[in-house]
Structure formats: C-alpha cells, structure tokens
Short mmCIF file of C-alpha atoms in Angstrom, two decimals:
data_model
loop_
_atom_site.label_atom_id
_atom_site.label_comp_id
_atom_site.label_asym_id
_atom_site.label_seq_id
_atom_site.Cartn_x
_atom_site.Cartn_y
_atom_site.Cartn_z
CA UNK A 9 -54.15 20.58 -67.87
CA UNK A 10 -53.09 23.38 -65.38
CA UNK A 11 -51.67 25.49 -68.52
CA UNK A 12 -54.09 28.50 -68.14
CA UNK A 13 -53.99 30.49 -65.21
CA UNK A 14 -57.42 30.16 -63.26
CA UNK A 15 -59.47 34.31 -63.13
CA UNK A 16 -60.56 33.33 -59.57
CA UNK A 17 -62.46 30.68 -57.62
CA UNK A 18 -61.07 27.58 -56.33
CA UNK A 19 -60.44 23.74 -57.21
CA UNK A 20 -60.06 21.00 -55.65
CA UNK A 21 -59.60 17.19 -56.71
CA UNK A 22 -60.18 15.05 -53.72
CA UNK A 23 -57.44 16.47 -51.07
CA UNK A 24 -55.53 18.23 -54.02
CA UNK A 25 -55.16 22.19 -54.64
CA UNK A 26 -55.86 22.11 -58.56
CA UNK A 27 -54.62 26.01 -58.62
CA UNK A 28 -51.49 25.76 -56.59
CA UNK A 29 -50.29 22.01 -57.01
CA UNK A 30 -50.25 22.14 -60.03
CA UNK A 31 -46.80 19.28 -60.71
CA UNK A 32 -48.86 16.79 -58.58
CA UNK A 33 -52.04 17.52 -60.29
CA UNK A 34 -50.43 16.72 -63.78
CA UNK A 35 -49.26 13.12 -62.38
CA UNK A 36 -52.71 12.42 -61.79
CA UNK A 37 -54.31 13.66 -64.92
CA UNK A 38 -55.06 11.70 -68.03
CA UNK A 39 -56.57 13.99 -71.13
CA UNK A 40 -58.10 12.80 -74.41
CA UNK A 41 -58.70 15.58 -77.02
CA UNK A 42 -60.85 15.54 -79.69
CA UNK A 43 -58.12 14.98 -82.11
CA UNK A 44 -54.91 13.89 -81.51
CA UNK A 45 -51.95 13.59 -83.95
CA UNK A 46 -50.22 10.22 -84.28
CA UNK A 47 -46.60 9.04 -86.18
CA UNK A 48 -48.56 6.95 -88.40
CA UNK A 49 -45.90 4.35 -89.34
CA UNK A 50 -45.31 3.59 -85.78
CA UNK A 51 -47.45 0.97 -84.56
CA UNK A 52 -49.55 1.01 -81.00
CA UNK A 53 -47.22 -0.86 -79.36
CA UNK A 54 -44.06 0.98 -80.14
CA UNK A 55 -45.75 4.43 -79.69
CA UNK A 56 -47.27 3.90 -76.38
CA UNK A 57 -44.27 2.73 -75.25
CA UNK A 58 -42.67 5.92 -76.04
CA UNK A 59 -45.46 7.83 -74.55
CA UNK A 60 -44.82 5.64 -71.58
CA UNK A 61 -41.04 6.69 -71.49
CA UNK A 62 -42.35 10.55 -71.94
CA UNK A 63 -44.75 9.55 -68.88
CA UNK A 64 -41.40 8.75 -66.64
CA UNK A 65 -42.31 5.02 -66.71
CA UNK A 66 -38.84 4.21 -66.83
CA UNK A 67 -37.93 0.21 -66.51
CA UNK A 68 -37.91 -1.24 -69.94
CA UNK A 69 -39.49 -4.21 -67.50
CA UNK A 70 -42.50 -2.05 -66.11
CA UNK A 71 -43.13 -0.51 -69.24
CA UNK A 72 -43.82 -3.18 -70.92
CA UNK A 73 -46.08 -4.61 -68.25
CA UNK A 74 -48.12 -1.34 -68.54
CA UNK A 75 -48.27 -1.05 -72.37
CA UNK A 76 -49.45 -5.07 -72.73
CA UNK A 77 -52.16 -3.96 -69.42
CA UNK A 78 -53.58 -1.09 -71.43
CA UNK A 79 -53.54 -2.10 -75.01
CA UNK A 80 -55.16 -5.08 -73.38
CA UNK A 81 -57.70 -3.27 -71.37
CA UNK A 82 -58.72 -1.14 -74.75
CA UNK A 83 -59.06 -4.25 -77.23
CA UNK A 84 -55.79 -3.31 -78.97
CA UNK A 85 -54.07 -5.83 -77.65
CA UNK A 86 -54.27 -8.45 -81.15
CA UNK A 87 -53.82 -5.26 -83.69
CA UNK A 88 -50.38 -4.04 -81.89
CA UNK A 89 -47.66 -4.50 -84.51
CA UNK A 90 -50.06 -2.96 -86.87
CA UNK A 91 -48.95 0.78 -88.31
CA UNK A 92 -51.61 3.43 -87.02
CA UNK A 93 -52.15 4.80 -90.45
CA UNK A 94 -54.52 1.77 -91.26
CA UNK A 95 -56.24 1.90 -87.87
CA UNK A 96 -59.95 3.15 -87.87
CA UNK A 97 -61.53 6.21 -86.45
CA UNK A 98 -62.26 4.08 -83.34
CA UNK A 99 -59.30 2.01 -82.68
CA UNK A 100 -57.54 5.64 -82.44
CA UNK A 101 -59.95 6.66 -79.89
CA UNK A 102 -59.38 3.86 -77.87
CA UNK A 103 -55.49 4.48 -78.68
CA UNK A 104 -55.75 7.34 -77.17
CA UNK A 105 -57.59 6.37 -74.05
CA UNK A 106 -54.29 4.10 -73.61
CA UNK A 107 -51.91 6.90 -73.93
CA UNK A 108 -54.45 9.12 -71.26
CA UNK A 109 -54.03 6.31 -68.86
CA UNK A 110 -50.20 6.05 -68.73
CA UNK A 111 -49.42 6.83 -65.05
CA UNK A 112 -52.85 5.69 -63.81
CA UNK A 113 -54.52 8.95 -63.76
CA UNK A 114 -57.69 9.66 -60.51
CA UNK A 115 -59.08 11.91 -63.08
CA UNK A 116 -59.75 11.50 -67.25
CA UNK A 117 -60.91 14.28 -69.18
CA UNK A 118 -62.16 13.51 -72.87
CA UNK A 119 -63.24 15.98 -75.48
CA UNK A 120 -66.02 15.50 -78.04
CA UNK A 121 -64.77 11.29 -77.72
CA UNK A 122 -67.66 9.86 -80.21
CA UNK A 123 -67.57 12.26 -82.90
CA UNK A 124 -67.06 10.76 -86.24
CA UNK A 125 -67.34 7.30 -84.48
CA UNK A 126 -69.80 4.62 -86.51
CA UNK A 127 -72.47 3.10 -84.24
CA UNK A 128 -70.07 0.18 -83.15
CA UNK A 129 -67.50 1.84 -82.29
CA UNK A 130 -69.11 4.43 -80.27
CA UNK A 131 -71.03 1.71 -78.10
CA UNK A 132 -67.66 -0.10 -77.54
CA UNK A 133 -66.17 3.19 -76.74
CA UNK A 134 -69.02 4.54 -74.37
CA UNK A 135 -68.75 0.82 -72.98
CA UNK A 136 -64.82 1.69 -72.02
CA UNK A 137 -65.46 4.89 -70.93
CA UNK A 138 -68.28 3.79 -68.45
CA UNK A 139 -65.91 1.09 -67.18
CA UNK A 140 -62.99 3.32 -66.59
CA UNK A 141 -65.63 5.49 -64.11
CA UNK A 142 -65.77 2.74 -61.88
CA UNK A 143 -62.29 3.45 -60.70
CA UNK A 144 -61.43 7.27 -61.98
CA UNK A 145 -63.22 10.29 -62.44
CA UNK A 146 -64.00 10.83 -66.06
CA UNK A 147 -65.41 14.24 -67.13
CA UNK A 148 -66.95 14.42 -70.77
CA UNK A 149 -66.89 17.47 -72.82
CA UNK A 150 -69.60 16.98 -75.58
CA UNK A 151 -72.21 18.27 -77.50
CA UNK A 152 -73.98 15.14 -78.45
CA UNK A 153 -76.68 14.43 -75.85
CA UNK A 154 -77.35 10.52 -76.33
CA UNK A 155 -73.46 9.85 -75.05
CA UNK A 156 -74.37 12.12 -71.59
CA UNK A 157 -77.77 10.38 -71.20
CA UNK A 158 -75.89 6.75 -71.65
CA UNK A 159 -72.93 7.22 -69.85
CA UNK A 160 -73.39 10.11 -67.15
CA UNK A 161 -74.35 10.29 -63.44
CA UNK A 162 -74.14 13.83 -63.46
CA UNK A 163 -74.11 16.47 -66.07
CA UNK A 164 -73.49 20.33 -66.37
CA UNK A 165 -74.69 23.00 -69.68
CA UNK A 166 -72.38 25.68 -69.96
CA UNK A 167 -72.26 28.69 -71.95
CA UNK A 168 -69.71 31.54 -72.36
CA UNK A 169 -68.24 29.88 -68.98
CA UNK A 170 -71.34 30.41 -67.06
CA UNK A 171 -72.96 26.86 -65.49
CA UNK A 172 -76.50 27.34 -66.22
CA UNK A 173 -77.34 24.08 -65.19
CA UNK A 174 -75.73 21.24 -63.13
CA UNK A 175 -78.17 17.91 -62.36
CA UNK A 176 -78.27 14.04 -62.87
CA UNK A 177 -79.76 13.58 -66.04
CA UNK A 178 -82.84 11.54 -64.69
CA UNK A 179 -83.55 14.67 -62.50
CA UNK A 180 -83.30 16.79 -65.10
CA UNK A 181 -85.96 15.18 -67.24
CA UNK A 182 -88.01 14.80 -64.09
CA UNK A 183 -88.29 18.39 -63.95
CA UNK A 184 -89.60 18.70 -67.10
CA UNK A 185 -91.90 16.54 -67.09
CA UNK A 186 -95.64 17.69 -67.95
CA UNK A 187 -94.19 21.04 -69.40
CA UNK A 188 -93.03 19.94 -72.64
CA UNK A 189 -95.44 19.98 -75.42
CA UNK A 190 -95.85 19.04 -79.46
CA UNK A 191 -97.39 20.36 -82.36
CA UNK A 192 -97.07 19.75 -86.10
CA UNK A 193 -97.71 22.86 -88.15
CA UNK A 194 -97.10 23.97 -91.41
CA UNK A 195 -93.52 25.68 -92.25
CA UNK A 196 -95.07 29.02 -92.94
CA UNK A 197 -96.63 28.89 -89.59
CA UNK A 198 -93.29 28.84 -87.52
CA UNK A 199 -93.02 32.82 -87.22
CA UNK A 200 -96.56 32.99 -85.44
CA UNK A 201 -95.65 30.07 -83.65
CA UNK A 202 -92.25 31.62 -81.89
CA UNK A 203 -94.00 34.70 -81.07
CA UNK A 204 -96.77 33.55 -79.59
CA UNK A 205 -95.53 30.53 -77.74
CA UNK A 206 -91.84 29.53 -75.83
CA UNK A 207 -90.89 27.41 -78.73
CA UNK A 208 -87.53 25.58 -77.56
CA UNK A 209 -86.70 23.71 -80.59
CA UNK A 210 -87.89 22.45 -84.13
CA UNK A 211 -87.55 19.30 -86.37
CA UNK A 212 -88.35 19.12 -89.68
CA UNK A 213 -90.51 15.56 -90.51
CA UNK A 214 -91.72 14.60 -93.52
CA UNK A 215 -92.04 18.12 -94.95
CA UNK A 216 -93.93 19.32 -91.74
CA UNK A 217 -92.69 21.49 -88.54
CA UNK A 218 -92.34 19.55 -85.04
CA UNK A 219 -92.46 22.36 -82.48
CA UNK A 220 -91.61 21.71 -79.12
CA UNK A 221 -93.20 24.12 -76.46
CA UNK A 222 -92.02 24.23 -72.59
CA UNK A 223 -95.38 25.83 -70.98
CA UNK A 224 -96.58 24.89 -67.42
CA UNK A 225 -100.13 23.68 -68.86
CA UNK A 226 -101.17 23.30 -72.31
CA UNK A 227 -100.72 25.71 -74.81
CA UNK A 228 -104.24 25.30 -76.70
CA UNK A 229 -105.18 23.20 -79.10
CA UNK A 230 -103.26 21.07 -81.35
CA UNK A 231 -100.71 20.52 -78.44
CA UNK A 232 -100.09 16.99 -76.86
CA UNK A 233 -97.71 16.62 -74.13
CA UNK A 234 -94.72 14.78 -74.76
CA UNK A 235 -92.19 12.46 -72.76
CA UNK A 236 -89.34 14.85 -72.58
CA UNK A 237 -85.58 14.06 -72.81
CA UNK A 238 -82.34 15.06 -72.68
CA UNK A 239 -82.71 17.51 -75.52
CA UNK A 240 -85.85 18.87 -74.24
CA UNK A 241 -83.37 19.78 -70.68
CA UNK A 242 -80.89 21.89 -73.41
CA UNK A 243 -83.38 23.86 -74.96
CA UNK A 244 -85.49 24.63 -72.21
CA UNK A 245 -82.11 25.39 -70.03
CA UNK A 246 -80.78 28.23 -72.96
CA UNK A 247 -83.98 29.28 -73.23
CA UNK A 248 -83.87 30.89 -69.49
CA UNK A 249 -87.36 28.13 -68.51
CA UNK A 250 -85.12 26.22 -66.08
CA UNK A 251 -81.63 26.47 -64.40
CA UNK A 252 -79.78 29.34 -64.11
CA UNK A 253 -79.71 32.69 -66.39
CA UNK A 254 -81.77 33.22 -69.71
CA UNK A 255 -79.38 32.74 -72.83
CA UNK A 256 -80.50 33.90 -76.03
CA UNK A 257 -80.87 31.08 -78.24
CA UNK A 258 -82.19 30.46 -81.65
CA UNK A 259 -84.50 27.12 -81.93
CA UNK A 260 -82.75 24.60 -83.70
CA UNK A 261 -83.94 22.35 -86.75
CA UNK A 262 -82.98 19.18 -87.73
CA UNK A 263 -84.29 16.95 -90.56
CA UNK A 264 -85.57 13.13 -89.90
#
C-alpha cells in the first residue's frame, strides 16, 4: 500500500514508478486483508457509500451509481439494507471486495481471501476473484494451495522475503513429474525413512504413514510413483530439490 519504505530494487506497475509515485499508485490500488473490521449496525449499502465518500467519489449521483454497480457485481445487491452483524463469513468477503474496488483499481491485492470460508462460499468467491482478473491484476497472498491451483496463471513461494520459486502452476507440476514417489510405512519407521531418503512431506491415513519422496528414479522397493501436485511443488521447492535456495523445512503431517 506504499506505507513501507522499499530496502532496494525497483517496481513497476505497467508505466507506473511503484517507489516514487507513490499518490498515483494509491488511486489505482484496491487491497483486501485477511480481516477487516466493519460498523456492524451499518448496513452494505450505507457503509460502502461512506467508503465511497472516503474514496473521493464525491456526487451523491455517481456514488450511488457505483455502490448499486458493485454490490451488484458481488451478489450483495438483494441483502443491502441488511445490518453487517448478521452477514456470513462470505458475504463479508465479498463486502470487502466491493469496498477494494471503489475507484476502479488496475491492481487488487487480497490476503489469505478463503480462510474460514465454507465450500460454497469459497467457490463463489474464487468464481469473483477469477472474474475480476479478466480486467485487473489480482495478486493472492495465501497459504492454501487448492485456491492458487484453481484460480492462478502464475504463482510465486516465498520465504523470509526470498522468491524461491516463480512458475505457472501447470509448469510447475510438469517439472516434477516422474520424481515424486509414495510409500506407506509404519509410524515407527518415519526416522529411518527421513534419513535415508528426501522425504518432502507426510500424511497420516488410516493409522499408517504416507511418505512422499522427490528422487530422480525410484527409491527401492515399496515406492510407486505418484501424479504430483501443487503440494508436491511446496515441499520439494523448501526442501532446496527445485527452484531457488535450500530452506530448511520440517515435513509436514496431516490426518485424512
């Protein structure tokens, strides 16, 4: 949002000095956090309108052209006299998308946009998001992987501020492919396991270990190789297999 002061490097957004036009670059920005604080008596209509007023929309005429547009364009438009305190998880996220697009913004940010979402919800707001693409840049600042495979043409893993990886997503798993392998083993055989093999991640099944193993051919027995994914890309990337510098990471499990 042009707040911090930039350590070096440059930025540019289309013809646009991010680091030293900084007034015009706000005009043209639209930014979603995470969470978001709301007068909850007020209803959506009222309190995008005064976010439009904060915005410089000025004409009581053109504001209310742009508030009916957007509450519109987010499916808001039939729950508008109704007080945000009762509105769902979603219907706030898509509230907020509103108030980010006040002034038309080239370029959207959103942070962490489908956490907490039901299934629903989160496919009608990835179905928003992807439609808002078509006509502004939208960057996506997330940790869940299924929302950058669904809705992203081109994805970067950072960590501590470094880029260790930048690709499409199809790439990505393209790269991978044939160097991603399985194995179920016992729990008590998981130490062995990590030492003697580059073990990027673990699920817990059914009371059994899922190992998956990024090796050029196959480990040995008991392996099969596996279609890789998304998730197979973030492991093998902080484990140092592919992009840029090795990251010290502990594999991850997760219970099914």
């Amino acid at each position: 949002a042009t707040l911090q002061e930039a350590d070096s490097g440059t930025a540019m957004l289309g013809e646009l000095d991010v680091l030293h036009r900084k007034e015009e670059v706000r005009k043209t920005l639209g930014y979603l956090p995470q969470e978001f604080g709301v007068y909850p008596h007020a209803t959506a209509q009222s309190l995008l309108d005064y976010f439009a007023v904060l915005k410089g929309i000025g004409g009581h005429g053109e504001r209310r052209e742009v508030v009916e547009s957007l509450l519109h364009q987010v499916n808001l438009w039939d729950v508008r006299h109704q007080k945000l305190r009762g509105y769902s998880g979603g219907m706030r996220q898509r509230f907020g998308v509103a108030v980010a697009l006040l002034g038309n913004p080239k370029l959207l940010i959103v942070d962490e946009p489908t956490a907490g979402l039901d299934p629903a919800e989160r496919v009608r707001f990835l179905n928003l998001l992807s439609a808002l693409g078509e006509s502004s840049v939208v960057i996506l600042s997330t940790h869940i992987v299924e929302d950058v495979s669904e809705l992203c043409t081109r994805m970067a893993i950072i960590n501590r501020g470094q880029i260790l990886l930048e690709a499409e997503p199809l790439q990505a798993v393209s790269e991978i492919r044939g160097r991603i392998w399985r194995r179920v083993i016992a729990r008590d055989a998981l130490p062995a396991m990590q030492r003697d093999h580059g073990v990027i991640s673990t699920t817990l099944l059914g009371g059994r270990t899922v190992v998956h193993v990024y090796d050029e051919a196959s480990p040995g027995d008991g392996f099969e190789a596996v279609e890789p994914d998304l998730t197979d890309v973030y492991f093998s990337t902080m484990a140092g297999h592919i992009g840029g510098q090795r990251t010290h990471v502990q594999a991850v499990a997760a219970t099914a």
